[in-house]
């Protein structure tokens, strides 16, 4: 039988001579449990928002995007046909993005015009993100524009098909004359609907047919990028490396997260900052463990003397109280993890805590996504903090007050 562990367990649950020691021990367990619970809940909510944003970006961004290393456009050659026929490539979409000035009625504003082909709709889930109208770019002889909700709101666009949107872009080889409007290309499209994905997209993008974009920007076969959907998500990085090797240094192949690396790095930094802030709070809560152990050591002077007379070494006695502090942290961590997981599951099932905004958000309650890797890291961190907090009173206070020789 492990004697130090057995004694430490009895000290944790048995009634002490001074009832205040039991109270402080209970406060220590509660403090550790609350800190652990907060870590589980907050990190799971961060994971929920992270997953939500990734899903939303997946409705607009491809798995992989091929961009020219220099310049804005390029003409796909036979190498791109090889990419189109790769086994892991499900959808291959040519896109053309440029800035233009939009005018609707008396309102005008700049926007990013993105010309897309038929495979773009199949590759993304943008047709499911429509808030009004339909995702319609081509209908027989007529072509249409699909606007981000922010763009449509700024222009006051309606879907009555009585007013069209005017697109203005500077001609690439234009010379200034008597009429400044001669330096601009002008095209017209009726709006067919609005989409909402994320503010960066909603407030900037207007989707149009690819051939319309080429006509507007005075291109023939040029594209600004090639967007790819990959069959197996686990193979995205391998496919990316294959395509990069095939294309050489003239092109850059980016995955979905590299297209928005600043945003995702910022989210990871925020998650780490929150983790360390809450871990620091746990360190402060662990001072209760120090107080509890200090009083326990003083309370058990006679027990220590008995153990010493029975031949127990100093390290053995120190191990008893070290295990006592570790058990307090372990119990608090277990309770905290259990409560945190229970609250997270209730939030996932019932959406108990809602987002205020009267339907302005795409979901009604806080998203939660439990990563068991995070749970393991939290549990290990809490127990490690508790172990470190227990060493001071055990190693120093015992020697100072009990005067071991």
Coordinates of C-alpha atoms in Angstrom, one line a residue:
X1 CA 0.0 0.0 0.0
X2 CA 1.2 3.5 -0.8
X3 CA 1.4 4.9 2.7
X4 CA 1.9 8.7 1.8
X5 CA -1.0 8.6 -0.6
X6 CA -3.3 6.8 1.9
X7 CA -2.5 9.3 4.7
X8 CA -2.8 12.3 2.3
X9 CA -6.3 11.1 1.2
X10 CA -7.4 10.7 4.9
X11 CA -6.1 14.2 5.7
X12 CA -8.1 15.6 2.7
X13 CA -11.5 14.1 3.7
X14 CA -11.2 13.7 7.5
X15 CA -12.3 16.4 10.0
X16 CA -9.4 18.5 11.3
X17 CA -8.9 19.8 14.9
X18 CA -9.4 23.3 13.5
X19 CA -12.6 23.4 11.5
X20 CA -11.2 26.4 9.5
X21 CA -8.8 24.1 7.8
X22 CA -11.7 22.1 6.3
X23 CA -13.2 25.4 5.2
X24 CA -10.0 26.6 3.5
X25 CA -9.5 23.2 1.8
X26 CA -13.0 23.4 0.5
X27 CA -12.5 27.0 -0.7
X28 CA -9.3 25.8 -2.4
X29 CA -11.2 23.0 -4.3
X30 CA -14.0 25.4 -5.3
X31 CA -11.5 28.1 -6.5
X32 CA -9.6 25.6 -8.6
X33 CA -12.9 24.1 -9.9
X34 CA -14.3 27.5 -11.0
X35 CA -11.1 28.5 -12.7
X36 CA -11.0 25.1 -14.5
X37 CA -14.6 25.4 -15.5
X38 CA -14.1 28.9 -16.9
X39 CA -11.2 27.7 -19.0
X40 CA -13.2 24.8 -20.5
X41 CA -16.2 27.0 -21.3
X42 CA -14.3 30.0 -22.7
X43 CA -12.0 28.0 -24.9
X44 CA -14.9 25.9 -26.2
X45 CA -16.7 29.1 -27.1
X46 CA -13.6 30.3 -28.9
X47 CA -13.5 27.0 -30.7
X48 CA -17.1 27.5 -31.6
X49 CA -16.6 30.9 -33.1
X50 CA -13.5 29.7 -34.9
X51 CA -15.4 26.8 -36.5
X52 CA -18.2 29.1 -37.4
X53 CA -15.9 31.5 -39.2
X54 CA -14.2 28.6 -41.0
X55 CA -17.6 27.3 -42.1
X56 CA -18.7 30.7 -43.3
X57 CA -15.4 31.3 -45.2
X58 CA -15.9 27.8 -46.7
X59 CA -19.1 29.2 -48.3
X60 CA -17.1 31.6 -50.3
X61 CA -13.4 30.6 -50.3
X62 CA -12.1 27.5 -52.0
X63 CA -9.9 24.7 -50.5
X64 CA -7.0 26.0 -52.7
X65 CA -6.5 29.1 -54.7
X66 CA -3.8 29.6 -57.4
X67 CA -2.6 33.2 -57.7
X68 CA 0.0 34.9 -59.9
X69 CA 3.2 35.8 -57.9
X70 CA 3.5 39.0 -59.8
X71 CA 0.8 41.0 -61.6
X72 CA -2.9 40.8 -61.3
X73 CA -3.9 38.4 -64.1
X74 CA -2.6 35.5 -66.2
X75 CA -3.8 33.3 -69.0
X76 CA -4.1 29.6 -68.0
X77 CA -2.0 27.3 -70.1
X78 CA -1.9 23.5 -70.7
X79 CA -0.4 23.1 -67.2
X80 CA -3.7 24.1 -65.7
X81 CA -5.5 21.4 -67.7
X82 CA -3.3 18.9 -65.9
X83 CA -4.4 20.4 -62.6
X84 CA -8.1 20.3 -63.7
X85 CA -7.7 16.6 -64.4
X86 CA -6.0 15.7 -61.1
X87 CA -7.7 12.9 -59.2
X88 CA -8.2 14.9 -56.0
X89 CA -9.5 18.0 -57.7
X90 CA -13.3 17.9 -57.7
X91 CA -14.1 21.4 -58.9
X92 CA -12.0 23.8 -61.0
X93 CA -13.2 27.4 -61.2
X94 CA -11.7 30.4 -63.0
X95 CA -12.3 33.8 -61.4
X96 CA -11.5 37.4 -62.2
X97 CA -11.5 40.0 -59.5
X98 CA -11.1 43.7 -60.0
X99 CA -12.4 46.9 -58.3
X100 CA -15.2 49.0 -59.9
X101 CA -17.5 51.8 -59.0
X102 CA -21.1 50.9 -58.7
X103 CA -24.1 53.2 -59.1
X104 CA -27.7 52.5 -58.3
X105 CA -30.1 55.4 -58.5
X106 CA -28.5 58.4 -56.8
X107 CA -26.1 56.3 -54.7
X108 CA -22.7 55.0 -55.6
X109 CA -19.8 53.2 -53.9
X110 CA -16.7 51.1 -54.9
X111 CA -16.8 47.3 -54.7
X112 CA -14.8 44.2 -55.6
X113 CA -16.3 42.6 -58.8
X114 CA -15.7 38.9 -58.9
X115 CA -16.5 37.2 -62.1
X116 CA -17.2 33.5 -61.6
X117 CA -18.1 30.5 -63.8
X118 CA -20.7 27.8 -63.3
X119 CA -18.5 25.6 -61.1
X120 CA -18.1 28.3 -58.5
X121 CA -21.6 27.7 -57.3
X122 CA -21.1 24.0 -57.1
X123 CA -17.8 24.4 -55.3
X124 CA -19.0 26.8 -52.7
X125 CA -22.2 26.9 -50.6
X126 CA -22.9 30.5 -51.4
X127 CA -26.4 29.7 -52.8
X128 CA -27.3 28.6 -49.3
X129 CA -26.2 32.0 -47.8
X130 CA -28.8 34.1 -49.7
X131 CA -30.9 36.4 -47.5
X132 CA -33.1 37.7 -50.3
X133 CA -33.6 36.8 -53.9
X134 CA -31.9 33.9 -55.6
X135 CA -28.3 33.0 -56.6
X136 CA -28.8 33.6 -60.3
X137 CA -26.1 34.9 -62.6
X138 CA -27.2 33.5 -66.0
X139 CA -30.8 32.9 -67.2
X140 CA -30.9 32.4 -71.0
X141 CA -30.1 35.7 -72.7
X142 CA -30.0 37.7 -69.4
X143 CA -27.2 38.1 -66.9
X144 CA -27.5 39.2 -63.3
X145 CA -25.4 40.3 -60.3
X146 CA -25.5 38.9 -56.8
X147 CA -24.4 41.4 -54.2
X148 CA -23.1 41.2 -50.7
X149 CA -25.6 42.4 -48.2
X150 CA -23.5 45.3 -47.1
X151 CA -23.0 46.5 -50.7
X152 CA -26.8 46.2 -51.4
X153 CA -27.6 48.1 -48.2
X154 CA -25.3 51.0 -49.0
X155 CA -26.7 51.3 -52.5
X156 CA -30.3 50.8 -51.5
X157 CA -30.6 48.1 -54.1
X158 CA -34.1 46.6 -54.6
X159 CA -35.0 43.4 -56.5
X160 CA -37.8 44.9 -58.5
X161 CA -35.9 44.4 -61.9
X162 CA -36.9 48.0 -62.8
X163 CA -33.6 49.6 -62.0
X164 CA -30.2 48.2 -63.0
X165 CA -26.7 48.6 -61.4
X166 CA -24.2 50.6 -63.4
X167 CA -20.6 49.4 -63.3
X168 CA -17.8 51.9 -64.0
X169 CA -14.1 51.0 -64.5
X170 CA -11.3 53.1 -66.0
X171 CA -10.2 51.9 -69.4
X172 CA -6.7 50.5 -69.3
X173 CA -5.4 52.5 -72.3
X174 CA -7.8 55.5 -72.1
X175 CA -6.6 59.0 -72.8
X176 CA -8.2 62.0 -71.2
X177 CA -10.4 64.0 -73.6
X178 CA -13.1 66.6 -73.5
X179 CA -15.5 64.2 -71.9
X180 CA -14.1 62.5 -68.8
X181 CA -16.6 59.7 -69.1
X182 CA -14.9 58.5 -72.3
X183 CA -12.1 57.2 -70.1
X184 CA -14.5 54.7 -68.4
X185 CA -16.0 51.5 -69.5
X186 CA -19.7 51.2 -68.4
X187 CA -21.8 48.0 -68.2
X188 CA -25.2 47.3 -66.7
X189 CA -26.7 44.4 -64.7
X190 CA -29.9 43.7 -62.8
X191 CA -29.5 42.4 -59.2
X192 CA -30.9 39.0 -58.5
X193 CA -30.2 38.6 -54.8
X194 CA -28.1 39.4 -51.7
X195 CA -25.8 37.0 -49.8
X196 CA -24.4 37.3 -46.3
X197 CA -21.4 35.4 -45.2
X198 CA -19.1 37.6 -43.1
X199 CA -18.7 41.4 -43.0
X200 CA -15.5 41.5 -45.0
X201 CA -17.3 39.7 -47.9
X202 CA -20.7 41.3 -47.5
X203 CA -19.4 44.8 -47.6
X204 CA -17.1 44.4 -50.5
X205 CA -18.1 41.7 -53.1
X206 CA -20.4 41.6 -56.0
X207 CA -20.6 38.4 -58.0
X208 CA -21.1 38.5 -61.8
X209 CA -20.7 36.1 -64.7
X210 CA -17.1 35.5 -65.7
X211 CA -17.6 36.6 -69.3
X212 CA -19.3 39.8 -68.1
X213 CA -16.3 40.6 -65.9
X214 CA -13.9 40.1 -68.8
X215 CA -16.0 42.4 -71.0
X216 CA -16.2 45.0 -68.2
X217 CA -12.4 45.0 -67.5
X218 CA -11.4 44.6 -71.2
X219 CA -9.9 41.1 -70.9
X220 CA -10.2 38.1 -73.2
X221 CA -9.0 34.9 -71.6
X222 CA -7.3 36.3 -68.5
X223 CA -8.1 35.3 -64.9
X224 CA -6.9 36.6 -61.6
X225 CA -7.0 33.2 -59.9
X226 CA -8.0 29.6 -60.1
X227 CA -10.1 28.2 -57.3
X228 CA -10.1 24.5 -56.5
X229 CA -12.2 22.1 -54.4
X230 CA -10.4 19.1 -53.1
X231 CA -12.1 15.7 -52.7
X232 CA -10.3 14.6 -49.4
X233 CA -9.8 17.4 -46.9
X234 CA -6.9 15.4 -45.4
X235 CA -5.1 15.6 -48.7
X236 CA -5.3 19.4 -49.1
X237 CA -1.7 20.1 -48.1
X238 CA -0.4 17.3 -50.3
X239 CA -2.3 18.5 -53.3
X240 CA -1.1 22.0 -52.6
X241 CA 2.5 20.9 -52.7
X242 CA 1.9 18.9 -55.9
X243 CA 0.4 21.9 -57.6
X244 CA 3.1 24.3 -56.4
X245 CA 5.8 21.9 -57.8
X246 CA 3.9 21.7 -61.1
X247 CA 3.5 25.4 -61.5
X248 CA 6.9 26.5 -60.3
X249 CA 7.9 29.9 -58.8
X250 CA 5.6 32.0 -61.0
X251 CA 2.5 31.2 -59.0
X252 CA 1.5 31.0 -55.3
X253 CA -0.9 28.3 -54.1
X254 CA -2.8 29.2 -50.9
X255 CA -5.2 27.2 -48.7
X256 CA -8.3 28.7 -47.2
X257 CA -6.6 29.7 -44.0
X258 CA -3.6 31.3 -45.8
X259 CA -6.0 33.5 -47.7
X260 CA -7.0 35.0 -44.3
X261 CA -3.9 34.3 -42.3
X262 CA -4.1 37.6 -40.4
X263 CA -7.6 36.9 -39.1
X264 CA -6.9 33.3 -38.1
X265 CA -3.6 34.2 -36.4
X266 CA -5.4 37.0 -34.5
X267 CA -8.0 34.5 -33.3
X268 CA -5.3 32.0 -32.2
X269 CA -3.5 34.8 -30.4
X270 CA -6.7 35.9 -28.6
X271 CA -7.4 32.3 -27.6
X272 CA -3.8 31.9 -26.2
X273 CA -4.1 35.3 -24.4
X274 CA -7.4 34.2 -22.7
X275 CA -5.8 30.9 -21.7
X276 CA -2.9 32.5 -20.0
X277 CA -5.1 35.1 -18.3
X278 CA -7.3 32.4 -16.8
X279 CA -4.3 30.3 -16.0
X280 CA -2.9 33.2 -14.1
X281 CA -6.2 33.5 -12.2
X282 CA -5.8 29.8 -11.3
X283 CA -2.3 30.6 -10.0
X284 CA -3.8 33.2 -7.7
X285 CA -6.5 30.8 -6.6
X286 CA -3.8 28.3 -5.8
X287 CA -2.6 30.5 -2.9
X288 CA -5.6 29.0 -1.1
X289 CA -3.8 25.7 -1.4
X290 CA -0.7 27.1 0.1
X291 CA -2.7 28.5 3.1
X292 CA -4.5 25.2 3.5
X293 CA -1.3 23.1 3.5
X294 CA 0.4 25.5 5.9
X295 CA -2.4 25.2 8.4
X296 CA -2.6 21.5 7.9
X297 CA 1.1 21.1 8.6
X298 CA 0.8 23.0 11.8
X299 CA -2.3 21.0 12.8
X300 CA -0.6 17.7 12.2
X301 CA 2.6 18.3 14.3
X302 CA 1.8 15.4 16.6
X303 CA 1.1 13.1 13.7
X304 CA 4.4 14.1 12.1
X305 CA 6.3 13.5 15.4
X306 CA 4.7 10.0 15.6
X307 CA 5.7 9.2 12.0
X308 CA 9.3 10.4 12.7
X309 CA 9.5 8.2 15.8
X310 CA 8.4 5.3 13.7
X311 CA 11.3 5.9 11.3
X312 CA 9.6 7.9 8.6
X313 CA 12.1 10.0 6.6
X314 CA 11.8 13.7 6.0
X315 CA 11.1 13.1 2.3
X316 CA 8.3 10.6 3.1
X317 CA 6.6 13.1 5.4
X318 CA 7.0 15.9 2.8
X319 CA 5.5 13.6 0.2
X320 CA 2.4 13.2 2.3
X321 CA 1.6 16.9 2.3
X322 CA 2.8 17.3 -1.3
X323 CA 0.2 14.7 -2.3
X324 CA -2.4 16.5 -0.1
X325 CA -2.0 19.7 -2.1
X326 CA -1.9 17.7 -5.4
X327 CA -5.2 16.0 -4.5
X328 CA -6.8 19.3 -3.8
X329 CA -5.9 20.5 -7.3
X330 CA -6.8 17.2 -8.8
X331 CA -10.2 17.2 -7.2
X332 CA -10.9 20.8 -8.2
X333 CA -9.7 20.1 -11.8
X334 CA -12.0 17.1 -12.1
X335 CA -15.0 18.9 -10.8
X336 CA -14.2 22.0 -13.0
X337 CA -13.8 19.9 -16.1
X338 CA -17.0 18.0 -15.4
X339 CA -19.0 21.2 -14.8
X340 CA -17.5 22.9 -17.8
X341 CA -18.3 20.0 -20.1
X342 CA -21.9 19.7 -18.7
X343 CA -22.5 23.4 -19.4
X344 CA -21.0 23.2 -22.8
X345 CA -23.2 20.2 -23.7
X346 CA -26.3 22.0 -22.4
X347 CA -25.4 25.1 -24.5
X348 CA -24.9 22.9 -27.6
X349 CA -28.2 21.1 -27.0
X350 CA -30.5 23.9 -25.8
X351 CA -28.6 27.2 -26.6
X352 CA -29.1 28.5 -23.1
X353 CA -27.0 31.7 -23.5
X354 CA -28.2 33.7 -26.4
X355 CA -26.6 36.4 -28.5
X356 CA -28.2 39.8 -28.1
X357 CA -28.9 41.5 -31.4
X358 CA -32.6 40.8 -32.2
X359 CA -31.7 38.4 -35.1
X360 CA -28.8 40.4 -36.4
X361 CA -26.5 37.4 -36.1
X362 CA -26.6 34.3 -38.2
X363 CA -27.1 32.2 -35.1
X364 CA -29.2 32.9 -31.9
X365 CA -26.9 31.5 -29.3
X366 CA -23.2 31.3 -28.5
X367 CA -21.5 28.5 -30.6
X368 CA -19.6 25.9 -28.7
X369 CA -17.1 23.3 -30.0
X370 CA -15.4 21.0 -27.5
X371 CA -11.9 20.0 -28.4
X372 CA -10.7 17.2 -26.1
X373 CA -7.1 18.2 -26.8
X374 CA -7.9 21.5 -25.1
X375 CA -9.5 19.6 -22.2
X376 CA -6.3 17.5 -21.7
X377 CA -4.1 20.7 -21.8
X378 CA -6.4 22.4 -19.3
X379 CA -6.4 19.5 -16.9
X380 CA -2.7 19.1 -17.2
X381 CA -2.1 22.8 -16.6
X382 CA -4.3 23.0 -13.6
X383 CA -2.8 19.9 -11.9
X384 CA 0.7 21.2 -12.7
X385 CA -0.1 24.6 -11.1
X386 CA -1.5 22.8 -8.1
X387 CA 1.6 20.7 -7.8
X388 CA 3.9 23.7 -8.1
X389 CA 1.8 25.6 -5.5
X390 CA 2.1 22.7 -3.1
X391 CA 5.9 22.5 -3.2
X392 CA 6.6 25.8 -1.3
X393 CA 4.7 25.0 1.9
X394 CA 5.9 21.4 1.8
X395 CA 9.6 22.1 1.2
X396 CA 10.1 25.2 3.2
X397 CA 7.3 25.6 5.8
X398 CA 7.9 22.1 7.2
X399 CA 11.6 22.7 7.7
X400 CA 11.0 26.1 9.2
X401 CA 8.3 25.2 11.7
X402 CA 9.0 21.6 12.4
X403 CA 12.8 21.9 12.4
X404 CA 13.6 18.6 10.7
X405 CA 17.2 17.4 11.2

